[in-house]
XYZ file of C-alpha atoms in Angstrom:
670
model
C -72.714 -46.599 123.669
C -75.050 -45.327 125.922
C -76.252 -46.142 129.703
C -79.152 -44.205 131.863
C -76.109 -42.392 133.742
C -72.578 -42.478 131.197
C -69.861 -41.008 132.596
C -66.212 -40.709 131.681
C -65.761 -44.423 130.553
C -68.296 -44.246 127.991
C -66.832 -40.885 126.835
C -63.853 -42.659 125.738
C -65.294 -45.445 124.531
C -67.571 -43.327 122.092
C -64.857 -41.274 121.641
C -62.784 -44.512 119.880
C -66.005 -45.572 118.013
C -65.588 -41.992 116.233
C -62.241 -41.935 115.799
C -63.079 -45.782 114.011
C -65.665 -44.226 112.024
C -63.717 -41.261 110.912
C -61.083 -43.808 109.353
C -64.198 -45.883 108.105
C -65.390 -42.817 106.475
C -62.348 -42.401 105.097
C -61.248 -45.447 103.839
C -64.973 -45.951 102.184
C -66.128 -43.087 100.958
C -63.108 -40.804 99.953
C -61.517 -43.567 98.234
C -65.003 -43.983 96.704
C -64.660 -39.934 95.665
C -61.050 -40.511 94.532
C -62.350 -43.589 92.013
C -64.737 -41.212 90.471
C -62.709 -38.871 89.964
C -59.325 -40.706 88.640
C -62.142 -42.388 85.597
C -63.779 -38.854 85.063
C -67.085 -39.290 85.633
C -69.348 -37.660 87.630
C -70.719 -39.104 90.965
C -74.641 -38.122 92.363
C -72.695 -38.103 95.751
C -72.242 -34.648 96.575
C -70.277 -34.602 99.720
C -69.048 -37.903 102.266
C -71.150 -38.735 105.234
C -68.638 -37.033 107.811
C -67.614 -37.593 111.711
C -64.912 -35.003 111.580
C -66.093 -32.620 113.819
C -67.621 -34.644 116.106
C -64.146 -36.397 116.743
C -62.964 -32.130 117.018
C -65.091 -31.749 119.764
C -64.004 -34.065 121.568
C -59.860 -34.084 120.939
C -59.392 -31.281 119.833
C -57.716 -28.316 120.451
C -60.063 -26.743 123.886
C -62.034 -30.217 122.963
C -63.906 -31.606 125.821
C -61.541 -33.936 126.549
C -58.810 -31.314 126.406
C -60.954 -28.900 128.205
C -61.319 -31.947 131.027
C -57.531 -31.879 131.533
C -56.703 -28.168 131.598
C -59.096 -27.750 134.286
C -57.375 -31.200 136.219
C -54.272 -29.048 136.305
C -55.631 -25.750 137.893
C -55.457 -25.720 141.694
C -58.787 -26.211 142.898
C -60.121 -28.165 139.611
C -64.061 -28.343 139.410
C -66.333 -30.195 137.706
C -69.344 -27.218 137.589
C -66.150 -25.099 136.657
C -65.368 -27.613 133.821
C -69.525 -27.755 132.769
C -69.261 -24.473 132.385
C -66.276 -24.196 130.478
C -66.894 -26.247 127.806
C -70.728 -25.645 127.393
C -69.812 -21.739 126.666
C -66.938 -22.702 124.313
C -69.572 -24.989 121.882
C -72.652 -23.478 122.645
C -73.125 -22.709 119.567
C -72.092 -26.027 118.320
C -74.292 -28.638 116.691
C -72.667 -31.447 118.040
C -73.455 -29.894 121.756
C -76.444 -29.936 121.848
C -78.428 -28.265 124.652
C -80.081 -30.736 127.726
C -83.282 -30.003 130.100
C -82.366 -27.203 132.051
C -82.873 -29.390 135.536
C -80.020 -31.485 134.060
C -77.788 -28.697 133.061
C -75.809 -28.509 136.276
C -74.258 -31.885 136.122
C -74.882 -33.160 132.580
C -74.173 -32.554 129.060
C -75.174 -33.857 125.468
C -72.800 -35.033 122.320
C -74.079 -35.908 118.989
C -72.378 -39.122 117.972
C -72.576 -40.364 114.462
C -74.695 -43.069 116.038
C -76.784 -40.542 118.022
C -77.144 -38.379 121.049
C -75.548 -39.168 124.101
C -76.358 -37.962 127.629
C -73.128 -37.377 129.916
C -73.302 -37.085 133.774
C -69.705 -35.060 134.956
C -69.600 -36.749 138.305
C -66.661 -37.850 139.118
C -64.827 -36.898 135.083
C -61.948 -35.131 137.739
C -60.824 -37.671 139.863
C -61.190 -40.771 137.129
C -59.258 -38.400 134.845
C -56.153 -38.050 137.182
C -56.853 -41.674 138.422
C -54.043 -41.067 141.527
C -51.931 -43.126 143.312
C -52.140 -43.237 147.160
C -49.386 -40.418 147.970
C -45.648 -42.060 147.727
C -46.748 -45.000 146.475
C -44.747 -45.414 143.628
C -41.886 -44.044 145.147
C -42.141 -46.594 147.851
C -42.338 -49.451 145.649
C -38.913 -48.363 143.401
C -36.915 -47.920 146.412
C -37.694 -50.520 148.757
C -38.064 -52.857 145.087
C -35.202 -53.922 142.683
C -37.814 -55.898 140.513
C -37.944 -54.479 137.274
C -41.620 -55.277 137.190
C -42.276 -52.073 139.951
C -40.464 -50.274 137.483
C -42.880 -50.675 134.928
C -45.539 -50.518 136.738
C -44.176 -47.468 138.147
C -42.525 -46.035 135.611
C -40.421 -42.703 136.127
C -41.414 -41.560 132.719
C -45.136 -41.463 134.217
C -44.045 -38.327 136.298
C -44.608 -35.485 134.863
C -43.568 -31.761 136.325
C -45.601 -29.376 136.665
C -46.358 -25.675 138.004
C -44.590 -25.125 141.181
C -42.459 -28.221 141.036
C -45.592 -30.374 141.770
C -45.491 -33.842 140.012
C -48.882 -34.467 137.992
C -49.517 -37.399 136.633
C -50.410 -37.847 132.860
C -54.518 -37.910 132.421
C -56.300 -41.127 131.693
C -57.519 -39.369 128.818
C -54.265 -37.711 127.620
C -52.868 -41.065 127.268
C -56.122 -42.217 125.511
C -55.998 -39.903 122.879
C -52.352 -40.510 122.000
C -53.170 -44.102 122.321
C -56.055 -43.663 119.244
C -53.578 -41.455 117.298
C -51.546 -43.727 116.864
C -53.760 -46.457 115.916
C -55.774 -44.764 113.636
C -52.070 -43.567 112.485
C -51.238 -46.878 111.475
C -54.455 -47.633 109.876
C -53.813 -44.726 107.749
C -50.821 -45.818 106.373
C -52.753 -48.996 105.453
C -55.788 -50.348 103.477
C -58.294 -51.564 105.213
C -61.053 -54.368 105.317
C -64.084 -54.127 107.538
C -66.245 -56.418 109.376
C -69.148 -55.349 110.907
C -70.463 -57.407 113.925
C -74.642 -57.450 114.165
C -76.794 -58.230 117.234
C -79.456 -60.192 115.793
C -81.319 -59.159 118.929
C -81.456 -57.754 122.213
C -81.523 -60.690 124.598
C -78.689 -62.303 121.933
C -81.258 -65.411 121.692
C -80.173 -68.205 119.422
C -82.628 -68.016 115.734
C -84.535 -64.645 116.343
C -83.560 -61.310 114.257
C -85.486 -58.392 115.461
C -85.463 -56.076 112.629
C -85.542 -52.707 114.028
C -83.156 -53.680 116.126
C -80.892 -54.496 113.339
C -81.943 -52.184 111.365
C -81.097 -49.050 113.942
C -77.209 -51.315 114.325
C -76.716 -50.665 110.980
C -77.976 -46.967 111.073
C -75.822 -46.199 113.762
C -72.383 -48.035 111.952
C -72.919 -46.326 109.214
C -73.672 -49.285 106.497
C -77.232 -48.113 105.598
C -74.777 -44.822 104.284
C -72.252 -46.519 102.760
C -74.917 -48.835 100.561
C -76.333 -45.927 99.502
C -73.167 -44.465 98.068
C -71.845 -47.667 96.610
C -75.516 -47.888 94.658
C -75.528 -44.268 93.675
C -71.910 -44.800 92.188
C -72.973 -48.240 90.513
C -70.790 -50.898 92.694
C -70.346 -53.674 89.606
C -67.097 -52.790 88.060
C -64.989 -54.441 85.013
C -61.937 -52.589 83.230
C -61.513 -52.628 79.535
C -58.801 -55.006 80.264
C -60.628 -57.425 81.323
C -63.721 -57.611 78.746
C -60.920 -57.422 76.412
C -59.816 -60.972 77.339
C -63.191 -62.413 77.842
C -66.016 -61.535 76.015
C -64.010 -59.229 72.984
C -61.492 -62.365 72.728
C -61.986 -64.068 69.126
C -63.330 -60.869 67.846
C -62.108 -61.282 63.621
C -59.685 -59.093 62.688
C -61.384 -57.262 59.836
C -64.221 -56.442 62.720
C -60.771 -55.476 64.871
C -59.544 -53.137 62.302
C -62.579 -50.987 62.268
C -62.255 -49.965 65.931
C -58.788 -49.573 65.275
C -58.496 -45.620 65.128
C -60.958 -45.261 67.606
C -60.522 -44.512 71.183
C -60.721 -47.163 73.527
C -64.242 -46.360 74.906
C -65.877 -46.728 71.664
C -65.396 -50.980 71.420
C -65.933 -50.866 75.086
C -69.445 -49.275 74.216
C -69.956 -51.343 70.840
C -69.349 -54.143 73.399
C -72.005 -53.133 75.459
C -74.625 -52.536 72.710
C -73.789 -56.051 70.981
C -74.660 -57.569 74.761
C -78.037 -55.376 74.797
C -77.052 -53.576 77.880
C -79.445 -50.592 78.462
C -77.837 -47.670 77.801
C -79.014 -46.094 81.630
C -77.336 -49.569 83.317
C -73.391 -48.467 82.596
C -71.112 -45.876 82.305
C -67.665 -45.920 81.173
C -64.498 -44.604 82.487
C -61.077 -44.444 81.736
C -60.632 -47.967 82.579
C -63.060 -49.601 83.467
C -67.069 -50.372 82.615
C -68.884 -49.292 86.079
C -72.720 -50.835 86.254
C -75.597 -50.166 88.285
C -76.597 -52.574 91.720
C -78.493 -55.584 89.961
C -76.295 -55.595 87.070
C -74.550 -58.563 88.068
C -76.339 -61.438 86.046
C -75.446 -59.483 82.911
C -72.235 -58.849 83.305
C -71.280 -62.730 84.525
C -73.431 -63.029 81.246
C -71.132 -61.358 78.810
C -67.678 -62.628 80.481
C -68.960 -66.545 80.140
C -70.575 -65.416 76.498
C -67.418 -64.799 74.512
C -67.617 -63.580 70.473
C -70.364 -64.849 68.403
C -71.367 -63.934 64.547
C -74.254 -62.379 66.471
C -71.750 -59.786 68.652
C -69.802 -58.804 66.010
C -72.666 -58.489 63.325
C -74.009 -55.882 66.693
C -70.642 -54.763 67.191
C -70.406 -53.206 62.970
C -73.475 -52.062 63.383
C -73.131 -50.451 66.321
C -69.771 -48.260 64.460
C -72.538 -47.268 61.867
C -75.035 -45.789 64.312
C -71.923 -44.313 66.312
C -71.180 -42.270 62.949
C -74.765 -40.758 62.829
C -75.348 -40.160 66.647
C -72.288 -38.602 66.139
C -74.136 -35.836 63.621
C -77.106 -35.400 66.078
C -75.171 -34.314 69.204
C -72.906 -32.377 67.149
C -75.828 -29.740 66.110
C -77.084 -29.947 69.923
C -73.634 -28.944 70.873
C -73.902 -25.503 69.842
C -76.844 -25.224 71.669
C -74.703 -26.120 74.815
C -72.325 -23.250 74.036
C -75.072 -20.947 73.923
C -77.050 -22.138 76.960
C -74.018 -22.891 79.061
C -71.476 -20.179 77.838
C -71.230 -16.822 79.365
C -71.186 -15.268 76.148
C -73.783 -17.591 75.150
C -76.901 -15.300 73.237
C -79.407 -17.268 75.720
C -77.588 -16.988 78.965
C -76.821 -13.531 78.191
C -80.668 -13.316 76.846
C -82.154 -15.251 79.965
C -80.274 -12.934 82.133
C -80.586 -9.901 80.568
C -84.460 -9.993 79.822
C -85.201 -11.059 83.683
C -83.418 -7.957 84.506
C -85.148 -5.868 82.176
C -88.699 -7.229 83.866
C -87.220 -6.612 87.323
C -85.644 -2.718 86.085
C -88.907 -1.831 84.728
C -90.971 -3.133 87.966
C -88.726 -1.179 89.889
C -88.366 1.715 87.764
C -92.265 1.175 88.027
C -92.842 2.102 91.411
C -90.050 5.112 91.639
C -92.449 6.611 89.149
C -94.987 6.216 91.405
C -93.663 7.179 93.971
C -93.542 10.777 91.992
C -96.685 10.671 90.492
C -97.856 9.762 93.908
C -96.462 13.564 95.449
C -97.972 14.981 92.322
C -101.240 13.582 93.538
C -100.695 14.293 96.470
C -99.667 17.771 96.126
C -102.641 18.556 93.619
C -105.229 17.045 95.414
C -103.842 19.881 98.095
C -104.539 22.291 95.968
C -107.913 21.558 94.954
C -108.503 21.370 99.121
C -106.889 24.898 99.375
C -109.128 25.887 96.609
C -112.125 24.771 97.909
C -111.193 26.143 101.428
C -110.737 29.146 99.500
C -113.956 29.206 97.461
C -116.111 28.466 100.419
C -114.564 31.305 102.248
C -115.077 33.515 99.078
C -118.579 32.345 99.179
C -118.972 33.187 102.905
C -117.170 36.677 102.340
C -119.663 37.556 99.300
C -122.988 36.949 101.714
C -121.286 38.538 104.697
C -120.837 41.338 102.380
C -124.387 41.531 101.368
C -125.689 40.915 104.604
C -123.343 44.032 106.038
C -125.779 46.771 107.366
C -123.659 49.402 106.232
C -123.737 48.170 102.570
C -127.605 48.287 103.003
C -127.525 51.617 105.140
C -125.549 53.570 102.764
C -124.320 52.238 99.687
C -126.932 49.560 98.295
C -127.916 51.455 95.418
C -124.519 52.785 94.570
C -124.200 51.522 90.582
C -120.521 51.020 91.064
C -120.866 49.060 94.050
C -123.487 46.820 91.916
C -121.316 46.448 89.024
C -118.470 45.024 91.502
C -121.058 42.153 93.418
C -122.483 41.498 90.275
C -118.406 40.106 88.705
C -118.269 38.879 92.087
C -121.636 36.781 91.823
C -120.669 35.329 87.897
C -116.973 34.411 89.440
C -118.026 32.993 92.243
C -120.880 30.991 90.279
C -118.206 30.349 87.555
C -115.743 29.177 90.015
C -118.495 26.711 91.991
C -118.687 25.275 88.842
C -114.917 24.631 88.205
C -115.449 23.026 91.343
C -118.009 20.789 90.817
C -116.317 19.728 87.622
C -113.259 19.095 89.060
C -114.862 17.267 92.439
C -117.929 15.640 90.020
C -115.779 12.593 88.886
C -115.058 14.170 85.704
C -112.723 11.796 83.509
C -110.601 15.124 82.736
C -109.817 15.619 86.107
C -109.935 11.826 87.905
C -106.971 11.702 90.337
C -108.686 8.388 92.252
C -108.939 6.561 88.876
C -105.385 7.905 88.304
C -104.041 6.560 91.156
C -106.012 3.458 91.069
C -104.868 2.870 87.881
C -101.206 3.331 89.093
C -101.815 1.402 92.092
C -102.832 -1.440 89.755
C -99.956 -1.498 87.663
C -97.486 -1.495 90.786
C -99.571 -4.748 92.035
C -99.144 -6.033 88.644
C -95.439 -4.831 88.346
C -94.880 -7.171 91.401
C -96.800 -9.904 90.048
C -94.135 -9.366 87.240
C -91.430 -9.221 89.032
C -92.341 -13.081 91.056
C -92.816 -14.438 87.489
C -89.823 -12.754 86.260
C -87.822 -13.796 89.392
C -89.726 -17.607 88.908
C -88.998 -17.505 85.231
C -85.323 -16.887 85.347
C -85.120 -19.961 87.891
C -86.950 -21.856 85.374
C -84.818 -20.832 82.897
C -81.735 -21.652 84.801
C -83.066 -25.075 85.540
C -84.188 -26.119 82.115
C -80.610 -24.329 80.604
C -79.169 -26.857 83.116
C -81.383 -29.823 81.923
C -80.663 -28.578 78.332
C -76.674 -28.846 79.139
C -77.636 -32.239 80.704
C -78.987 -33.933 77.571
C -76.927 -32.117 75.779
C -73.675 -33.881 77.070
C -76.039 -37.259 77.852
C -76.283 -36.818 73.580
C -72.831 -36.316 73.352
C -72.152 -39.327 75.878
C -74.881 -41.762 73.792
C -73.275 -40.791 70.665
C -69.570 -41.936 71.828
C -71.282 -45.661 73.672
C -72.409 -45.894 69.802
C -76.610 -44.919 71.274
C -78.634 -43.992 67.923
C -82.195 -44.030 69.832
C -80.561 -42.509 73.186
C -78.881 -39.569 71.683
C -81.853 -38.826 69.163
C -84.170 -38.851 72.219
C -81.697 -36.287 74.110
C -81.046 -34.301 71.357
C -84.864 -34.085 70.321
C -85.239 -32.921 74.202
C -82.643 -30.982 73.554
C -84.445 -28.970 71.131
C -87.684 -28.661 72.502
C -86.589 -27.217 75.693
C -84.266 -24.773 73.375
C -87.264 -23.549 71.938
C -89.401 -22.738 75.416
C -86.357 -21.277 76.065
C -86.573 -19.001 73.657
C -90.199 -18.121 73.557
C -90.052 -17.797 77.197
C -87.310 -15.544 77.099
C -89.034 -13.275 74.078
C -92.121 -13.294 76.274
C -90.131 -11.519 79.435
C -88.301 -9.075 76.612
C -91.842 -8.212 75.402
C -93.418 -7.903 78.843
C -90.424 -5.435 80.054
C -91.469 -3.256 77.169
C -95.123 -3.444 78.011
C -94.109 -2.439 81.470
C -92.521 0.102 80.366
C -94.878 1.933 78.020
C -97.434 0.941 80.799
C -95.552 3.222 83.173
C -95.374 5.846 81.209
C -99.076 5.578 80.396
C -99.644 6.165 83.833
C -97.231 8.870 84.210
C -98.963 11.092 81.309
C -102.216 10.220 82.714
C -101.468 11.141 85.983
C -99.419 14.184 84.547
C -101.994 15.444 82.239
C -105.247 15.378 84.255
C -102.587 16.983 87.796
C -102.079 19.658 84.752
C -105.152 20.018 83.604
C -106.798 20.456 87.835
C -104.260 23.144 87.808
C -104.965 25.229 85.447
C -108.770 25.100 85.871
C -108.303 26.266 89.482
C -105.497 28.812 88.813
C -107.943 29.999 85.674
C -111.423 29.645 87.211
C -111.195 28.971 90.510
C -108.481 30.810 92.535
C -108.393 33.360 89.301
C -104.233 33.932 89.902
C -103.306 33.915 85.991
C -105.914 35.801 84.741
C -106.198 38.725 87.801
C -102.373 39.219 86.958
C -103.367 39.533 83.461
C -106.284 41.557 84.188
C -104.203 43.809 86.085
C -101.525 43.894 83.487
C -103.656 44.911 80.325
C -105.914 47.728 82.498
C -105.037 51.323 82.368
C -107.418 52.976 85.034
C -110.195 52.192 83.326
C -113.026 49.530 82.749
C -110.693 45.809 83.740
C -111.528 43.337 81.573
C -113.839 40.187 83.035
C -112.335 38.499 85.623
C -113.029 35.177 87.083
C -112.595 33.115 90.552
C -111.602 33.556 93.807
C -109.591 36.610 93.180
C -111.912 38.374 91.495
C -114.502 37.757 94.185
C -111.895 38.937 96.772
C -110.996 42.049 94.602
C -114.427 42.946 94.322
C -115.585 42.632 98.129
C -112.307 44.369 98.764
C -113.543 47.184 96.448
C -116.807 47.145 97.842
C -115.690 47.262 101.356
C -113.883 50.710 100.278
C -116.710 52.490 98.602
C -118.502 51.473 102.255
C -116.031 52.300 104.559
C -115.466 55.883 102.540
C -119.684 56.211 103.243
C -119.235 55.184 106.615
C -115.843 57.269 106.807
C -118.813 60.329 105.608
C -121.081 59.647 107.889
C -118.567 59.244 110.839
C -117.048 62.731 109.841
C -121.364 64.575 109.295
C -121.634 62.998 113.188
C -118.570 64.482 114.265
C -118.984 67.342 113.546
C -122.312 67.973 115.106
C -120.965 66.401 118.229
C -118.392 68.793 118.376
C -120.838 71.795 118.403
C -122.899 69.834 121.254
C -119.850 69.780 122.925
C -119.097 73.585 123.217
C -122.890 74.388 123.554
C -122.254 71.793 126.788
C -118.902 73.320 127.705
C -120.946 77.228 128.288
C -123.481 75.356 129.608
C -121.135 74.282 132.082
C -119.786 77.166 132.514
C -123.007 79.429 132.863
C -123.947 76.850 135.514
C -120.171 77.036 137.459
C -120.754 80.992 137.512
C -124.407 80.113 139.109
C -122.769 77.548 141.319
C -119.817 79.996 142.765
C -122.691 83.037 143.191
C -124.656 80.431 145.342
C -121.598 79.716 147.384
C -120.901 83.638 148.024
C -124.490 84.180 149.027
C -124.252 80.894 151.660
C -121.286 82.107 152.969
C -123.037 85.683 153.627
C -125.647 83.889 155.261
C -123.514 81.727 157.485
C -121.525 85.112 158.356
C -125.033 87.242 159.593
C -126.041 84.255 161.662
C -122.567 83.638 163.137
C -122.882 88.095 163.725
C -126.692 87.579 165.300
C -125.373 84.668 167.624
C -121.958 86.655 168.379
C -124.218 89.787 169.630
C -126.879 87.436 171.442
C -124.240 85.730 174.185
C -123.076 88.770 174.331
C -126.293 90.241 175.660
C -127.274 86.857 177.897
C -123.273 87.792 178.820
C -124.597 91.483 180.138
C -127.827 90.110 182.459
C -125.969 87.239 183.763
C -123.377 90.112 185.435
C -126.093 92.050 186.740
C -127.599 89.454 187.821
C -124.379 88.574 189.595
C -123.897 91.543 191.050
C -127.290 91.680 192.326
C -126.724 88.886 194.812
C -123.577 89.979 195.602
C -124.989 93.243 196.739
C -127.815 91.468 198.795
C -125.031 88.580 200.185
C -122.875 91.394 201.680
C -125.830 93.317 202.954
C -126.734 90.281 204.814
C -123.219 89.648 205.888
C -122.972 92.822 207.465
C -126.738 92.682 208.756
C -125.021 89.757 210.600
């Protein structure tokens, strides 16, 4: 039941529907599965439709109704708190889909067996507690002696709650108890079900709405039930019923032929005699199962009875059964090879796929090592190239060194050292050009590309192996099914059916063997290609390292030359090491020549400095004499000045005396 606004009433109604649908599922589907199991038949239905999870969501422990009852028992119940609690508790429950954000404050959804319904929590608490006016039950019970009053307000409806407060049993709790009591009673019975279908939404006479009817059938689970029954062969006849009808009157001679055979053999021969197609029925332990649509053939079998033609066909069926059993016996050996854990094809398929995966994985691991070797070699090559460039620069610098040109350019020993360095430099450049020039013996790029291609191929091989493994598993499962069908066909006296299955099983068996052989060979090829790639990489890297050490860097030759030389002429060397050694020797000789020139110049400089010291001393003596003469002259001048000042003073004194005498005379005269 679903309306534009759904409240607690719709929750309880749909909860009742879920409970009854659960009873229906168990009675129909589980009974069907049990029948197939009892009859030793394979059922094509993997699992029965079930709405148990939805029932648990509604009425289980900590379910929606249980949470509602807990909230009603709180001191301050809140519908918002109830909604938050159920949303948090069921956030990962597939039967509790999320609502739109704008509806999340007051609504939740439940995925019922029939579809999704959205409920609004407004009024849930008041409806669930269904409160009466305070004191009403006690008033009626105290004032009335009628039994009806006791029935309307029984004391049992009042239960003690926390703090001594009396709380009425909730509506949902009573409803759950009632539904469980009903389903327990139904579970103890064998139910028959009547489904009511509305022909159209308007309930109009004589009108059928196809979409409306189909939707009801889907919601009620009827379509699923039909699919289950259709897959499970809905028409069944017991062996006893067949023997009492179709096989009634079977000649004794024919009956004796089946005397030592299992009961199913006679029934299978009967099906063959009445020309029932092999795929239209299956033999159970106590009955024959017919596919949907075979009811007409069943009625023909039951009404025809025994005839001479049926008797003849049953005899032929028994003979053909012997041939079919012989054919099925051969393929049952295949079944052990593909199905048993120790079967050679079962083991071979697993091991061949594992071998390819292991070989492909090893390619990746070995490539990491080879890639490190390639990178290290390329790094050595770059270092050697840098060292060669430095040596070439040093050689050019040595030739243009002013000291070399000035002091030792014509020295025979220096000339020989530089000639050796030049030859070693040319040899090193030639080796470097050979390494960098793409020579097949030194081509690391090609080796790396070859390995990268092998990596890509091995990845494809791994994916193919994984896919082939799944194909092998499917094919082996198919072979197992064909083998079982062949055995089943033989047991049902179906020679052509059995031969068809055995031929198909043998063909698939051959395909399995070919795939396993192909996978095993491919694993070997991957290992060989990996080893070859490793060998090529190692060989080229070794060749480059040897050429670098011998002809470019010259480390080994220099070492050997130093060990074999005994102070005389060193053996002919090569590489950057010789260039550096030669240049070092040239620099040493140039340094000695420069030191000698500097020593001679220094000697001359010392002599010059001595002479300068003597000159400075003489100059100092002259300067001292000049200073003494200047002092004498200054003294003479001072003396002369002194005497001149004395003369002036005497004259002034004489004049003053004269003036005084004159003044005295004048004074005396006055």
